PDB file of C-alpha atoms in Angstrom:
ATOM      1  CA  MET A   1     -17.856 -10.440  11.197  1.00 82.00           C
ATOM      2  CA  ARG A   2     -17.760  -6.692  10.866  1.00 80.00           C
ATOM      3  CA  HIS A   3     -18.352  -6.089   7.196  1.00 88.00           C
ATOM      4  CA  ASN A   4     -17.946  -2.585   5.758  1.00 85.00           C
ATOM      5  CA  VAL A   5     -16.632  -1.125   9.027  1.00 81.00           C
ATOM      6  CA  LYS A   6     -13.892   1.397   8.329  1.00 78.00           C
ATOM      7  CA  HIS A   7     -11.093   1.856  10.810  1.00 74.00           C
ATOM      8  CA  SER A   8      -8.593   4.663  11.072  1.00 69.00           C
ATOM      9  CA  GLY A   9      -5.633   2.405  11.696  1.00 70.00           C
ATOM     10  CA  LEU A  10      -4.503   4.450  14.682  1.00 85.00           C
ATOM     11  CA  ARG A  11      -5.557   1.843  17.262  1.00 86.00           C
ATOM     12  CA  LYS A  12      -7.492   4.234  19.446  1.00 87.00           C
ATOM     13  CA  THR A  13     -10.971   4.180  20.916  1.00 87.00           C
ATOM     14  CA  ARG A  14     -13.607   6.286  19.212  1.00 86.00           C
ATOM     15  CA  SER A  15     -13.457   9.114  21.748  1.00 91.00           C
ATOM     16  CA  LYS A  16      -9.649   9.314  21.724  1.00 93.00           C
ATOM     17  CA  TYR A  17      -9.624   9.234  17.924  1.00 92.00           C
ATOM     18  CA  LYS A  18     -12.141  12.091  17.782  1.00 93.00           C
ATOM     19  CA  ALA A  19     -10.124  14.144  20.302  1.00 95.00           C
ATOM     20  CA  LEU A  20      -6.938  13.521  18.321  1.00 95.00           C
ATOM     21  CA  ARG A  21      -8.572  14.753  15.102  1.00 95.00           C
ATOM     22  CA  ARG A  22      -9.907  17.894  16.788  1.00 96.00           C
ATOM     23  CA  ASN A  23      -6.539  18.707  18.343  1.00 97.00           C
ATOM     24  CA  LEU A  24      -4.674  18.135  15.069  1.00 97.00           C
ATOM     25  CA  ILE A  25      -7.039  20.320  13.041  1.00 97.00           C
ATOM     26  CA  THR A  26      -6.881  23.069  15.673  1.00 97.00           C
ATOM     27  CA  SER A  27      -3.074  22.996  15.662  1.00 97.00           C
ATOM     28  CA  LEU A  28      -2.934  23.081  11.872  1.00 97.00           C
ATOM     29  CA  PHE A  29      -5.087  26.188  11.600  1.00 97.00           C
ATOM     30  CA  LYS A  30      -3.421  27.837  14.592  1.00 97.00           C
ATOM     31  CA  HIS A  31       0.176  27.408  13.373  1.00 97.00           C
ATOM     32  CA  ASP A  32      -0.444  27.062   9.575  1.00 96.00           C
ATOM     33  CA  ALA A  33       1.917  24.043   9.473  1.00 97.00           C
ATOM     34  CA  ILE A  34       2.574  21.052  11.713  1.00 97.00           C
ATOM     35  CA  LYS A  35       4.921  18.078  11.685  1.00 97.00           C
ATOM     36  CA  THR A  36       3.202  14.745  12.282  1.00 97.00           C
ATOM     37  CA  THR A  37       3.211  11.131  11.135  1.00 96.00           C
ATOM     38  CA  GLN A  38       2.049  10.131   7.682  1.00 96.00           C
ATOM     39  CA  LYS A  39      -1.010   8.207   8.974  1.00 94.00           C
ATOM     40  CA  ARG A  40      -2.227  11.184  10.998  1.00 95.00           C
ATOM     41  CA  ALA A  41      -1.660  13.520   8.053  1.00 96.00           C
ATOM     42  CA  ALA A  42      -3.731  11.221   5.834  1.00 94.00           C
ATOM     43  CA  ILE A  43      -6.612  11.645   8.275  1.00 94.00           C
ATOM     44  CA  LEU A  44      -6.035  15.378   8.729  1.00 96.00           C
ATOM     45  CA  ALA A  45      -5.776  16.570   5.103  1.00 96.00           C
ATOM     46  CA  PRO A  46      -9.347  15.775   3.937  1.00 95.00           C
ATOM     47  CA  LEU A  47     -10.711  17.130   7.208  1.00 95.00           C
ATOM     48  CA  ALA A  48      -8.892  20.456   6.720  1.00 96.00           C
ATOM     49  CA  GLN A  49     -10.209  20.631   3.149  1.00 96.00           C
ATOM     50  CA  LYS A  50     -13.728  20.107   4.462  1.00 96.00           C
ATOM     51  CA  VAL A  51     -13.427  22.836   7.121  1.00 96.00           C
ATOM     52  CA  ILE A  52     -12.183  25.404   4.608  1.00 96.00           C
ATOM     53  CA  THR A  53     -14.916  24.442   2.150  1.00 96.00           C
ATOM     54  CA  ILE A  54     -17.528  24.935   4.884  1.00 96.00           C
ATOM     55  CA  ALA A  55     -16.114  28.394   5.621  1.00 96.00           C
ATOM     56  CA  LEU A  56     -16.232  29.358   1.941  1.00 96.00           C
ATOM     57  CA  THR A  57     -19.639  28.005   0.962  1.00 95.00           C
ATOM     58  CA  LYS A  58     -21.938  28.227   3.977  1.00 95.00           C
ATOM     59  CA  GLU A  59     -23.663  31.239   5.477  1.00 96.00           C
ATOM     60  CA  PRO A  60     -21.443  32.700   8.273  1.00 94.00           C
ATOM     61  CA  ARG A  61     -23.724  31.744  11.160  1.00 95.00           C
ATOM     62  CA  GLU A  62     -24.078  28.165   9.954  1.00 97.00           C
ATOM     63  CA  ALA A  63     -20.373  27.932   9.062  1.00 96.00           C
ATOM     64  CA  ILE A  64     -19.231  28.972  12.543  1.00 96.00           C
ATOM     65  CA  ARG A  65     -21.552  26.420  14.122  1.00 96.00           C
ATOM     66  CA  GLN A  66     -20.191  23.625  11.932  1.00 96.00           C
ATOM     67  CA  ILE A  67     -16.544  24.694  12.288  1.00 96.00           C
ATOM     68  CA  ASN A  68     -16.850  24.601  16.084  1.00 96.00           C
ATOM     69  CA  ASN A  69     -17.566  20.857  15.756  1.00 95.00           C
ATOM     70  CA  PHE A  70     -14.045  20.422  14.326  1.00 96.00           C
ATOM     71  CA  VAL A  71     -12.034  23.052  16.229  1.00 96.00           C
ATOM     72  CA  THR A  72     -11.436  23.302  19.974  1.00 95.00           C
ATOM     73  CA  GLU A  73     -10.526  27.012  20.281  1.00 96.00           C
ATOM     74  CA  LYS A  74     -12.770  29.963  19.461  1.00 95.00           C
ATOM     75  CA  GLU A  75      -9.826  32.124  18.335  1.00 96.00           C
ATOM     76  CA  VAL A  76      -8.952  29.536  15.708  1.00 96.00           C
ATOM     77  CA  ALA A  77     -12.557  29.471  14.470  1.00 95.00           C
ATOM     78  CA  LYS A  78     -12.439  33.271  14.129  1.00 95.00           C
ATOM     79  CA  LYS A  79      -9.154  32.957  12.234  1.00 96.00           C
ATOM     80  CA  ILE A  80     -10.732  30.462   9.828  1.00 95.00           C
ATOM     81  CA  MET A  81     -13.727  32.719   9.193  1.00 95.00           C
ATOM     82  CA  GLY A  82     -11.494  35.784   8.832  1.00 94.00           C
ATOM     83  CA  GLU A  83      -8.078  35.571   7.250  1.00 93.00           C
ATOM     84  CA  ILE A  84      -8.178  31.968   5.988  1.00 94.00           C
ATOM     85  CA  LYS A  85     -11.521  32.549   4.278  1.00 93.00           C
ATOM     86  CA  GLU A  86     -10.123  35.656   2.547  1.00 94.00           C
ATOM     87  CA  LYS A  87      -6.938  33.824   1.558  1.00 94.00           C
ATOM     88  CA  TYR A  88      -8.798  31.072  -0.315  1.00 94.00           C
ATOM     89  CA  LYS A  89     -11.705  33.158  -1.635  1.00 92.00           C
ATOM     90  CA  GLY A  90     -11.467  32.143  -5.319  1.00 90.00           C
ATOM     91  CA  GLN A  91     -10.145  28.605  -4.855  1.00 91.00           C
ATOM     92  CA  LYS A  92     -12.187  25.410  -5.035  1.00 91.00           C
ATOM     93  CA  SER A  93      -9.605  22.911  -3.751  1.00 91.00           C
ATOM     94  CA  GLY A  94      -5.921  22.399  -2.993  1.00 93.00           C
ATOM     95  CA  PHE A  95      -5.874  24.132   0.372  1.00 95.00           C
ATOM     96  CA  VAL A  96      -3.492  21.709   2.102  1.00 96.00           C
ATOM     97  CA  SER A  97      -0.182  20.183   1.011  1.00 96.00           C
ATOM     98  CA  THR A  98       2.008  17.512   2.577  1.00 97.00           C
ATOM     99  CA  TYR A  99       5.773  17.080   2.325  1.00 98.00           C
ATOM    100  CA  LYS A 100       7.660  13.961   3.383  1.00 98.00           C
ATOM    101  CA  LEU A 101      10.446  14.642   5.870  1.00 97.00           C
ATOM    102  CA  GLY A 102      11.918  11.202   6.441  1.00 97.00           C
ATOM    103  CA  PHE A 103      11.755   8.873   9.411  1.00 97.00           C
ATOM    104  CA  ARG A 104      11.602   9.639  13.114  1.00 94.00           C
ATOM    105  CA  SER A 105      14.699   8.520  14.998  1.00 93.00           C
ATOM    106  CA  GLY A 106      12.890   7.031  17.999  1.00 92.00           C
ATOM    107  CA  ASP A 107      10.481   4.568  16.412  1.00 94.00           C
ATOM    108  CA  GLY A 108      11.068   4.887  12.660  1.00 95.00           C
ATOM    109  CA  ALA A 109       7.643   6.353  11.860  1.00 95.00           C
ATOM    110  CA  SER A 110       7.518   8.320   8.606  1.00 97.00           C
ATOM    111  CA  GLU A 111       7.133  12.029   9.312  1.00 97.00           C
ATOM    112  CA  VAL A 112       5.319  14.565   7.195  1.00 98.00           C
ATOM    113  CA  LEU A 113       5.020  18.340   7.179  1.00 98.00           C
ATOM    114  CA  ILE A 114       1.415  19.319   6.499  1.00 97.00           C
ATOM    115  CA  LYS A 115       0.710  22.975   5.816  1.00 96.00           C
ATOM    116  CA  LEU A 116      -1.849  25.337   4.413  1.00 96.00           C
ATOM    117  CA  ASN A 117      -0.980  26.601   0.930  1.00 90.00           C
TER     118      ASN A 117
END
């Protein structure tokens, strides 16, 4: 038995799950809002909070190194350290919000709009 093993619920291997998270977080910061399923948004929201908190609290050199573990494009990492860091300078939390959009017509999955506040 596999006690205390947490699963994402996305039915992917570890490497595909990690790639999916990195691509979602990169798209969110690149476009400021994305439309995705509710399960993926539930995985993405705390991760986005963590990335912004790293940018706000860590020393710039250390922050860039840690942000590059989450983001796939260097331009997006520069955007996080530049304009997104300035945007949320005084805030402690509440960087990301999700809005339910309804159900997808093809497979009936619940869709969500996740965006930076």
